[in-house]
mmCIF file of C-alpha atoms in Angstrom:
data_model
loop_
_atom_site.group_PDB
_atom_site.id
_atom_site.type_symbol
_atom_site.label_atom_id
_atom_site.label_comp_id
_atom_site.label_asym_id
_atom_site.label_seq_id
_atom_site.Cartn_x
_atom_site.Cartn_y
_atom_site.Cartn_z
ATOM 1 C CA MET W 1 -0.012 -0.205 -0.016
ATOM 2 C CA PRO W 2 1.421 3.482 -0.930
ATOM 3 C CA PHE W 3 2.471 5.939 1.770
ATOM 4 C CA ASP W 4 0.941 9.325 2.012
ATOM 5 C CA PRO W 5 3.194 11.955 0.613
ATOM 6 C CA VAL W 6 2.325 14.895 3.226
ATOM 7 C CA GLU W 7 2.769 12.265 6.094
ATOM 8 C CA THR W 8 6.080 11.194 4.737
ATOM 9 C CA TRP W 9 7.269 14.731 4.315
ATOM 10 C CA LYS W 10 6.313 15.298 8.042
ATOM 11 C CA THR W 11 8.898 12.920 9.072
ATOM 12 C CA MET W 12 11.573 13.641 6.656
ATOM 13 C CA GLN W 13 14.925 15.431 7.466
ATOM 14 C CA VAL W 14 16.405 17.684 4.744
ATOM 15 C CA LYS W 15 19.969 18.425 4.302
ATOM 16 C CA VAL W 16 21.316 21.610 2.482
ATOM 17 C CA TRP W 17 24.650 20.642 1.135
ATOM 18 C CA PRO W 18 27.338 23.232 1.929
ATOM 19 C CA GLU W 19 29.005 23.616 -1.440
ATOM 20 C CA GLU W 20 27.978 25.559 -4.415
ATOM 21 C CA TYR W 21 27.138 23.719 -7.605
ATOM 22 C CA PHE W 22 26.633 24.049 -11.439
ATOM 23 C CA LEU W 23 24.257 22.272 -13.659
ATOM 24 C CA VAL W 24 26.373 21.617 -16.674
ATOM 25 C CA ASP W 25 25.194 20.421 -20.223
ATOM 26 C CA LEU W 26 27.959 18.330 -21.786
ATOM 27 C CA PRO W 27 27.997 16.492 -25.134
ATOM 28 C CA PHE W 28 28.308 12.719 -24.714
ATOM 29 C CA GLU W 29 31.599 12.815 -26.412
ATOM 30 C CA HIS W 30 32.901 14.360 -23.068
ATOM 31 C CA ALA W 31 31.470 11.414 -20.946
ATOM 32 C CA ASP W 32 34.973 10.788 -19.669
ATOM 33 C CA LEU W 33 35.164 14.198 -18.279
ATOM 34 C CA ALA W 34 31.663 13.579 -16.427
ATOM 35 C CA PHE W 35 32.916 10.321 -14.845
ATOM 36 C CA ALA W 36 36.171 11.734 -13.979
ATOM 37 C CA ALA W 37 34.137 14.582 -12.138
ATOM 38 C CA LEU W 38 32.248 11.771 -10.270
ATOM 39 C CA LYS W 39 35.470 10.077 -9.277
ATOM 40 C CA GLU W 40 37.668 13.117 -8.380
ATOM 41 C CA THR W 41 35.212 15.368 -6.654
ATOM 42 C CA GLU W 42 35.673 15.913 -3.011
ATOM 43 C CA ALA W 43 32.124 17.242 -2.407
ATOM 44 C CA ARG W 44 29.586 14.876 -1.053
ATOM 45 C CA TYR W 45 26.913 15.337 -3.892
ATOM 46 C CA CYS W 46 27.360 14.819 -7.687
ATOM 47 C CA ALA W 47 25.056 13.531 -10.271
ATOM 48 C CA VAL W 48 25.124 12.618 -13.959
ATOM 49 C CA THR W 49 22.041 12.118 -16.190
ATOM 50 C CA ARG W 50 22.244 10.915 -19.780
ATOM 51 C CA ASP W 51 19.517 11.575 -22.087
ATOM 52 C CA GLN W 52 18.839 12.169 -25.836
ATOM 53 C CA PHE W 53 20.807 15.434 -25.620
ATOM 54 C CA GLY W 54 23.967 14.351 -23.977
ATOM 55 C CA LEU W 55 24.937 14.586 -20.262
ATOM 56 C CA SER W 56 23.708 16.837 -17.480
ATOM 57 C CA LEU W 57 26.124 16.978 -14.609
ATOM 58 C CA VAL W 58 25.575 18.694 -11.135
ATOM 59 C CA ILE W 59 29.047 19.255 -9.858
ATOM 60 C CA ASP W 60 30.471 21.437 -7.267
ATOM 61 C CA SER W 61 32.005 24.587 -8.335
ATOM 62 C CA GLU W 62 35.504 23.738 -7.254
ATOM 63 C CA THR W 63 35.701 20.359 -9.238
ATOM 64 C CA TRP W 64 33.971 22.276 -12.109
ATOM 65 C CA ALA W 65 36.940 24.747 -12.154
ATOM 66 C CA ARG W 66 39.830 22.217 -11.418
ATOM 67 C CA LEU W 67 38.904 19.834 -14.202
ATOM 68 C CA GLY W 68 38.253 22.514 -16.749
ATOM 69 C CA ILE W 69 34.712 21.421 -17.494
ATOM 70 C CA GLY W 70 33.821 25.041 -18.696
ATOM 71 C CA ASN W 71 36.162 24.298 -21.564
ATOM 72 C CA LYS W 72 34.155 21.492 -22.841
ATOM 73 C CA GLU W 73 30.447 22.298 -21.583
ATOM 74 C CA ARG W 74 27.888 23.722 -23.985
ATOM 75 C CA VAL W 75 26.303 25.820 -21.101
ATOM 76 C CA HIS W 76 25.882 25.851 -17.453
ATOM 77 C CA PHE W 77 23.593 27.404 -14.795
ATOM 78 C CA GLY W 78 24.663 28.425 -11.278
ATOM 79 C CA PRO W 79 25.526 28.695 -8.680
ATOM 80 C CA LEU W 80 23.206 26.256 -7.092
ATOM 81 C CA LYS W 81 22.488 24.723 -3.934
ATOM 82 C CA VAL W 82 21.271 21.221 -3.367
ATOM 83 C CA LEU W 83 18.779 19.931 -0.808
ATOM 84 C CA SER W 84 18.455 16.270 -0.097
ATOM 85 C CA THR W 85 16.173 14.049 1.877
ATOM 86 C CA ASP W 86 18.299 12.895 4.655
ATOM 87 C CA SER W 87 15.977 10.222 6.194
ATOM 88 C CA GLU W 88 14.973 6.804 5.071
ATOM 89 C CA LEU W 89 12.426 7.380 2.030
ATOM 90 C CA PRO W 90 10.011 4.575 1.160
ATOM 91 C CA PHE W 91 10.023 4.093 -2.517
ATOM 92 C CA ASP W 92 6.107 3.620 -2.702
ATOM 93 C CA VAL W 93 5.195 7.357 -2.069
ATOM 94 C CA PRO W 94 3.246 8.551 -4.987
ATOM 95 C CA GLY W 95 3.347 12.417 -5.179
ATOM 96 C CA PHE W 96 6.205 12.789 -2.847
ATOM 97 C CA ILE W 97 8.242 15.258 -5.168
ATOM 98 C CA ARG W 98 5.138 16.899 -6.494
ATOM 99 C CA THR W 99 4.092 17.791 -2.732
ATOM 100 C CA ALA W 100 7.446 19.626 -2.425
ATOM 101 C CA ILE W 101 7.582 21.251 -6.045
ATOM 102 C CA GLU W 102 4.109 22.658 -6.269
ATOM 103 C CA PRO W 103 4.372 25.372 -3.513
ATOM 104 C CA VAL W 104 7.874 26.277 -4.780
ATOM 105 C CA ASN W 105 6.618 26.726 -8.366
ATOM 106 C CA ALA W 106 3.546 28.690 -7.053
ATOM 107 C CA ARG W 107 5.993 31.409 -5.864
ATOM 108 C CA GLY W 108 7.654 31.388 -8.984
ATOM 109 C CA LEU W 109 10.780 29.647 -7.844
ATOM 110 C CA LYS W 110 12.453 26.471 -9.253
ATOM 111 C CA ALA W 111 13.495 23.393 -7.207
ATOM 112 C CA ALA W 112 14.546 20.787 -9.813
ATOM 113 C CA PRO W 113 14.310 17.064 -8.537
ATOM 114 C CA ILE W 114 16.964 14.400 -8.987
ATOM 115 C CA CYS W 115 15.674 11.110 -7.687
ATOM 116 C CA GLY W 116 17.888 8.507 -5.863
ATOM 117 C CA LEU W 117 16.678 5.239 -4.532
ATOM 118 C CA ARG W 118 17.183 6.149 -0.895
ATOM 119 C CA SER W 119 17.038 9.956 -1.104
ATOM 120 C CA ASP W 120 15.464 12.574 -3.472
ATOM 121 C CA HIS W 121 17.400 15.634 -4.180
ATOM 122 C CA PHE W 122 16.396 19.179 -5.299
ATOM 123 C CA PHE W 123 18.649 21.777 -6.716
ATOM 124 C CA THR W 124 17.815 25.423 -6.795
ATOM 125 C CA GLY W 125 19.486 28.811 -7.246
ATOM 126 C CA ALA W 126 22.081 29.574 -4.513
ATOM 127 C CA ASN W 127 20.315 32.964 -4.184
ATOM 128 C CA THR W 128 16.919 31.344 -3.493
ATOM 129 C CA ILE W 129 17.731 28.554 -1.246
ATOM 130 C CA ASP W 130 16.610 30.200 2.021
ATOM 131 C CA GLU W 131 13.109 30.871 0.348
ATOM 132 C CA VAL W 132 12.912 27.209 -0.957
ATOM 133 C CA VAL W 133 13.934 25.751 2.589
ATOM 134 C CA GLU W 134 11.103 28.108 4.165
ATOM 135 C CA ILE W 135 8.518 26.822 1.760
ATOM 136 C CA PHE W 136 9.416 23.236 2.479
ATOM 137 C CA ARG W 137 9.084 24.096 6.157
ATOM 138 C CA SER W 138 5.625 25.673 5.531
ATOM 139 C CA PHE W 139 3.864 22.608 4.076
ATOM 140 C CA ALA W 140 5.394 20.143 6.580
ATOM 141 C CA ALA W 141 5.952 22.002 9.799
ATOM 142 C CA GLU W 142 7.398 19.085 11.608
ATOM 143 C CA VAL W 143 10.296 18.568 9.116
ATOM 144 C CA ARG W 144 13.783 18.986 10.640
ATOM 145 C CA TYR W 145 16.512 21.023 8.738
ATOM 146 C CA ASP W 146 20.216 20.602 9.191
#
């Protein structure tokens, strides 16, 4: 039986990662660079998504600069901040991400999700992180934040 998304959010801890990040668009021919970033980053969060356009990489700004990713990317957005669920997240929770995103979008903000098996992650502009965290607090007052 599925879990209720609002009740799940009420028990969820959320972590805001301390680093600043970039969302980078890389052509697939630079997959070696994306995988090097995964291997070499000292930050605690990094994500690579492959789709029909190539690779999207969420990478900390230090690794982005150190590996010279800016010389190979097509475009990047940032600086960004990443929020992650930091509690056990049941897989069978329909609407979990929508419950978080709808109030953010209603305020004209963006918190883009990246799903993981044990955690969900959201990235947003570094300049809007406090507002997004406050919105998350408002719909699930019992949520604890690090």
